[in-house]
XYZ file of C-alpha atoms in Angstrom:
374
model
C -5.566 -20.655 12.471
C -3.903 -23.116 10.268
C -4.162 -23.724 6.572
C -2.998 -26.706 4.602
C -2.391 -26.998 0.863
C -2.478 -30.586 -0.448
C -0.083 -31.931 -3.061
C -0.273 -34.988 -5.293
C 3.319 -35.996 -4.696
C 4.153 -38.945 -2.449
C 4.556 -37.991 1.203
C 7.539 -39.369 3.103
C 6.850 -40.209 6.759
C 9.099 -38.526 9.283
C 10.424 -40.668 12.112
C 9.868 -39.522 15.689
C 13.584 -39.231 16.360
C 15.773 -36.394 17.519
C 17.210 -34.108 14.896
C 19.292 -30.970 14.474
C 17.969 -28.423 11.978
C 20.422 -25.992 10.401
C 18.757 -22.601 9.980
C 19.516 -19.827 7.525
C 18.158 -16.318 8.104
C 17.414 -13.513 5.666
C 16.661 -10.059 7.141
C 17.968 -11.579 10.365
C 17.722 -8.470 12.503
C 19.675 -8.427 15.764
C 18.792 -11.995 16.676
C 15.242 -12.248 17.980
C 14.590 -15.365 15.928
C 18.085 -16.659 16.667
C 17.547 -16.393 20.421
C 14.068 -17.886 20.080
C 15.469 -20.891 18.200
C 18.053 -21.442 20.930
C 15.418 -21.235 23.665
C 13.221 -23.752 21.832
C 16.017 -26.290 21.377
C 16.713 -29.133 23.755
C 19.070 -32.105 23.852
C 16.923 -34.182 21.503
C 15.739 -31.702 18.871
C 17.383 -28.404 18.140
C 17.730 -25.554 15.681
C 21.248 -24.247 15.112
C 22.644 -21.301 13.217
C 24.052 -21.986 9.760
C 24.142 -18.497 8.244
C 22.416 -15.140 8.497
C 22.377 -11.894 6.535
C 21.151 -8.344 7.066
C 21.728 -5.016 5.325
C 22.626 -3.082 8.505
C 26.192 -3.283 9.834
C 25.344 -2.677 13.515
C 22.587 -5.269 13.340
C 25.020 -7.844 11.966
C 27.505 -7.116 14.753
C 24.743 -7.475 17.345
C 23.632 -10.789 15.893
C 27.138 -12.216 15.537
C 28.256 -11.083 19.007
C 25.254 -12.510 20.835
C 24.294 -15.578 18.825
C 27.836 -16.693 17.957
C 30.069 -14.858 20.427
C 32.119 -13.256 17.632
C 31.095 -9.978 15.989
C 33.238 -10.880 12.970
C 31.760 -14.340 12.447
C 32.026 -15.228 8.752
C 28.612 -16.903 8.711
C 26.902 -13.534 9.282
C 26.917 -11.544 6.056
C 26.453 -7.784 5.958
C 24.949 -7.279 2.528
C 22.021 -5.803 0.606
C 19.604 -8.621 -0.193
C 18.938 -7.069 -3.604
C 22.521 -7.639 -4.714
C 23.452 -10.631 -2.557
C 24.714 -13.681 -4.439
C 22.931 -16.671 -2.914
C 25.809 -18.874 -3.923
C 27.836 -17.075 -1.254
C 25.257 -18.288 1.266
C 25.406 -21.785 -0.206
C 29.148 -21.874 0.447
C 28.375 -21.460 4.148
C 26.445 -24.726 4.181
C 23.122 -26.369 3.440
C 20.074 -25.492 5.529
C 17.093 -27.448 6.836
C 15.077 -24.389 7.850
C 14.804 -20.800 6.615
C 13.467 -17.761 8.435
C 12.846 -14.366 6.921
C 11.153 -11.424 8.591
C 11.014 -9.307 5.456
C 10.830 -5.513 6.087
C 7.318 -4.378 6.922
C 7.463 -0.616 6.303
C 5.243 -0.626 3.219
C 2.595 -2.858 4.827
C 2.402 -1.139 8.221
C -0.817 0.629 9.195
C 1.373 3.551 10.218
C 2.655 5.255 7.079
C 1.768 5.522 3.417
C 1.052 1.794 2.882
C 2.689 1.582 -0.552
C 2.585 -2.223 -0.504
C 4.294 -3.873 -3.462
C 4.865 -0.458 -5.044
C 7.093 0.702 -2.189
C 10.793 0.251 -1.608
C 10.287 -2.595 0.861
C 7.137 -4.314 -0.410
C 8.875 -6.447 -3.061
C 11.569 -7.690 -0.665
C 9.554 -10.764 0.294
C 10.443 -12.138 -3.167
C 14.010 -12.687 -1.961
C 12.632 -15.129 0.588
C 10.785 -16.883 -2.233
C 14.019 -16.965 -4.235
C 15.804 -18.552 -1.250
C 13.097 -21.206 -0.921
C 13.556 -22.072 -4.593
C 17.337 -22.197 -4.260
C 17.734 -24.067 -0.958
C 14.456 -26.067 -0.631
C 14.668 -26.348 3.182
C 12.361 -28.728 5.049
C 10.503 -25.788 6.584
C 10.412 -22.014 6.696
C 9.110 -19.244 8.936
C 8.133 -15.882 7.428
C 7.062 -12.879 9.517
C 5.421 -9.519 8.845
C 3.146 -6.931 10.468
C -0.581 -7.500 10.917
C -1.240 -4.558 8.623
C -0.325 -6.785 5.698
C -3.936 -8.087 5.915
C -5.521 -4.677 5.465
C -6.302 -4.690 1.731
C -8.912 -7.424 1.854
C -6.382 -10.183 1.354
C -4.971 -9.187 -2.056
C -1.418 -8.866 -0.752
C -1.599 -12.128 1.155
C -3.074 -14.007 -1.806
C -0.060 -12.985 -3.871
C 2.493 -13.862 -1.171
C 0.796 -17.129 -0.197
C 0.529 -18.136 -3.840
C 4.239 -17.578 -4.397
C 5.079 -19.616 -1.300
C 2.915 -22.532 -2.400
C 4.366 -22.389 -5.916
C 7.847 -23.084 -4.551
C 6.683 -26.464 -3.238
C 5.332 -25.813 0.277
C 2.163 -26.330 2.268
C 1.665 -23.206 4.330
C 0.199 -22.615 7.776
C -0.424 -18.880 8.333
C -1.595 -17.418 11.606
C -2.165 -13.936 13.002
C -0.319 -14.117 16.338
C -1.049 -11.826 19.258
C 2.158 -12.201 21.226
C 0.731 -10.875 24.493
C -1.347 -14.098 24.498
C 1.897 -16.098 24.488
C 3.656 -14.541 27.472
C 5.169 -11.457 25.817
C 4.542 -8.209 27.769
C 3.627 -6.295 24.625
C 0.602 -6.024 22.343
C 2.561 -7.054 19.271
C 0.469 -8.602 16.499
C 2.168 -10.269 13.562
C 1.295 -12.408 10.565
C 3.557 -15.451 10.613
C 3.586 -18.198 8.029
C 5.154 -21.583 8.693
C 5.758 -23.658 5.575
C 6.510 -27.393 5.299
C 7.895 -28.815 2.058
C 5.131 -30.761 0.289
C 6.994 -34.056 0.037
C 7.405 -34.229 3.830
C 4.580 -35.830 5.811
C 4.477 -33.276 8.611
C 1.636 -30.939 9.499
C 2.347 -27.861 11.586
C -0.343 -26.895 14.074
C -0.546 -23.404 15.523
C 0.297 -23.663 19.242
C -2.522 -22.742 21.575
C -2.052 -19.746 23.888
C -3.956 -21.603 26.616
C -0.713 -22.549 28.366
C -0.077 -18.848 28.983
C -3.471 -17.952 30.430
C -2.980 -16.005 33.625
C 0.649 -15.170 32.859
C 1.805 -11.786 34.109
C 2.497 -9.805 30.949
C 2.244 -6.388 32.543
C 4.727 -3.666 31.663
C 5.291 -3.043 35.358
C 6.569 -6.556 35.938
C 8.527 -6.624 32.678
C 10.498 -3.500 33.566
C 11.178 -4.353 37.203
C 14.617 -5.081 38.644
C 16.796 -4.419 35.628
C 20.379 -5.027 36.806
C 22.783 -2.103 36.771
C 25.289 -4.124 34.720
C 22.925 -4.499 31.765
C 23.970 -2.423 28.741
C 21.969 0.027 26.601
C 20.484 1.958 29.517
C 21.234 5.485 28.268
C 18.446 7.961 28.971
C 16.883 9.988 26.170
C 17.583 13.711 26.382
C 14.298 15.492 26.897
C 13.585 19.204 26.962
C 11.783 20.843 29.883
C 8.822 21.316 27.511
C 8.553 17.584 26.865
C 8.828 16.821 30.573
C 6.086 19.345 31.305
C 3.896 17.809 28.613
C 4.403 14.306 30.007
C 3.437 15.506 33.468
C 0.004 16.396 32.050
C -0.487 12.928 30.529
C -1.807 10.167 32.794
C -0.763 6.523 32.567
C -2.191 5.087 29.368
C -2.831 8.547 27.919
C -1.186 10.383 25.041
C -0.535 13.909 23.744
C -4.203 14.477 22.896
C -5.575 14.598 26.456
C -8.372 17.152 26.811
C -6.787 19.252 29.535
C -3.416 19.743 27.802
C -2.369 23.407 28.235
C -2.411 25.392 25.002
C 1.344 25.991 24.956
C 1.993 22.235 25.192
C -0.410 21.120 22.473
C 0.966 19.562 19.295
C -0.391 21.121 16.117
C -0.760 18.363 13.572
C -3.550 16.897 11.498
C -2.433 13.350 12.168
C -3.204 12.422 15.744
C -1.464 9.086 16.170
C -2.329 7.415 19.456
C 1.328 6.535 20.041
C 2.519 10.158 20.283
C 3.797 10.714 23.837
C 1.751 7.731 24.905
C 2.506 6.517 28.398
C 2.415 2.909 29.445
C 0.019 1.436 31.951
C 1.944 -0.584 34.514
C -0.825 -3.193 34.910
C -1.152 -3.932 31.181
C 1.144 -5.087 28.376
C 3.016 -2.388 26.514
C 1.776 -1.159 23.192
C 3.890 -2.134 20.166
C 7.595 -1.330 20.343
C 8.585 0.261 17.028
C 11.958 0.728 15.382
C 11.801 4.313 14.187
C 9.893 7.565 14.356
C 10.331 11.144 15.432
C 9.743 12.881 18.720
C 7.040 11.450 20.887
C 7.342 7.838 19.646
C 9.892 6.401 22.097
C 7.365 4.797 24.518
C 6.986 6.581 27.825
C 7.046 5.438 31.440
C 3.731 5.352 33.301
C 4.885 7.371 36.335
C 8.245 8.946 35.489
C 8.183 11.781 32.895
C 10.641 10.168 30.504
C 11.069 7.887 27.526
C 12.040 4.285 28.125
C 15.673 3.313 27.789
C 16.650 0.855 25.089
C 17.181 -1.795 27.743
C 13.619 -1.300 28.936
C 12.403 -1.573 25.344
C 14.453 -4.751 24.992
C 12.762 -6.117 28.124
C 9.347 -5.535 26.507
C 10.681 -7.439 23.489
C 11.812 -10.246 25.873
C 15.529 -10.074 25.049
C 17.645 -11.353 27.959
C 19.513 -8.749 30.010
C 22.909 -10.058 28.906
C 22.046 -9.457 25.241
C 24.200 -6.516 24.165
C 23.118 -4.343 21.238
C 25.884 -2.770 19.144
C 25.816 0.744 17.677
C 24.684 4.170 18.801
C 21.488 4.808 20.732
C 19.272 5.368 17.688
C 20.711 2.352 15.895
C 19.950 0.203 18.924
C 16.427 1.611 19.129
C 15.805 0.582 15.522
C 17.236 -2.906 16.041
C 15.059 -3.570 19.059
C 11.877 -2.322 17.416
C 12.360 -4.344 14.230
C 13.073 -7.644 16.014
C 10.810 -10.608 16.630
C 10.340 -11.109 20.408
C 12.514 -14.105 21.352
C 9.876 -15.599 23.654
C 7.283 -15.359 20.910
C 9.665 -16.965 18.426
C 10.399 -19.722 20.937
C 6.738 -20.776 20.979
C 6.646 -21.147 17.189
C 9.990 -22.921 16.912
C 8.950 -25.360 19.662
C 5.850 -26.198 17.637
C 7.970 -26.762 14.513
C 10.313 -29.078 16.412
C 7.400 -30.959 17.976
C 5.702 -31.297 14.581
C 8.769 -32.907 13.034
C 9.375 -35.112 16.093
C 5.786 -36.360 16.096
C 5.178 -34.913 19.554
C 1.591 -33.911 20.314
C 0.957 -30.434 21.682
C -2.049 -28.234 22.393
C -2.965 -26.330 19.274
C -5.503 -23.950 17.786
C -8.521 -25.299 15.893
C -7.454 -25.560 12.224
C -10.865 -24.330 11.032
C -10.034 -20.832 12.274
C -7.893 -20.311 9.153
C -10.976 -18.882 7.429
C -10.461 -15.654 9.368
C -7.220 -14.861 7.545
C -7.927 -12.667 4.495
C -6.329 -14.171 1.426
C -5.674 -17.595 2.950
C -6.711 -20.610 0.833
C -9.123 -22.735 2.803
C -8.382 -26.237 4.120
């Protein structure tokens, strides 16, 4: 699924030479995109950190500690995007690429779906503002698949604003389990290339990952004892008893649940006390929620540890999350899976280097609600 917007300005050919791209990040999270960029880089073409910002202090410490090796790194700003002075970012250096995974709460299928009228819906405009200010060669924007759910109205607005800043855009609805991630995590990701640059991004094909083992059982095997963030969730005897009545792949609404263990609620979300299936990818790892939303082991009557959740998100075992247990849970759930990000960043690097790679048929863009057609 790729979509191209033409422009009447002169295109400048890009040489097939090695290059280092300096990346800025808004809504950086704990470093999923940062790790993915590092994994995608090689000796000839690479993406390096220039600056990053997030509103959460623990998240900033996690990012700085793991991506830069210094939790107090000055190039990682802890600030509210709504009051952040972009000139402070500019002082940290120019950028060639920008990534922003703007908060998805108001577009998620789980929740009230307030869209642009919610607290988080308008935050994408700060990414647009950054594109106008910095004019990087390319950008990557990420949000939940639920952003497509209103017939394309939301996407038409967002895509239009992106194009208006001077970019051709290439949106795609990625299913990360098709790209080697052991989790059914579906996200709308838009890659943009500045219109005066003669480069066309092509969505990488998942064919290279056909047959890959993306099962939860394999993903959670052999976690080393030295890995951090392995604290168990405290669970009451009642919860343990309830889990013992739920088979692998099942949830709290199984038919034979004893009366005293049933949950009385009108909203029967499938993720409540849902247990994994060891032979299949995990369902989506989320960043918040009450009891029953922690993701549950297929055979042991317990919630997954944060390290296990991080494994499903494809963070390396030596990646250390800062903060208390609930803070870490939120960071992991809100992140972009590094291995998924790696695939996209590799395609960006290959596109700019003039390297051919297997890609998805561009005509499939018509299946994206709100996407202008090629």
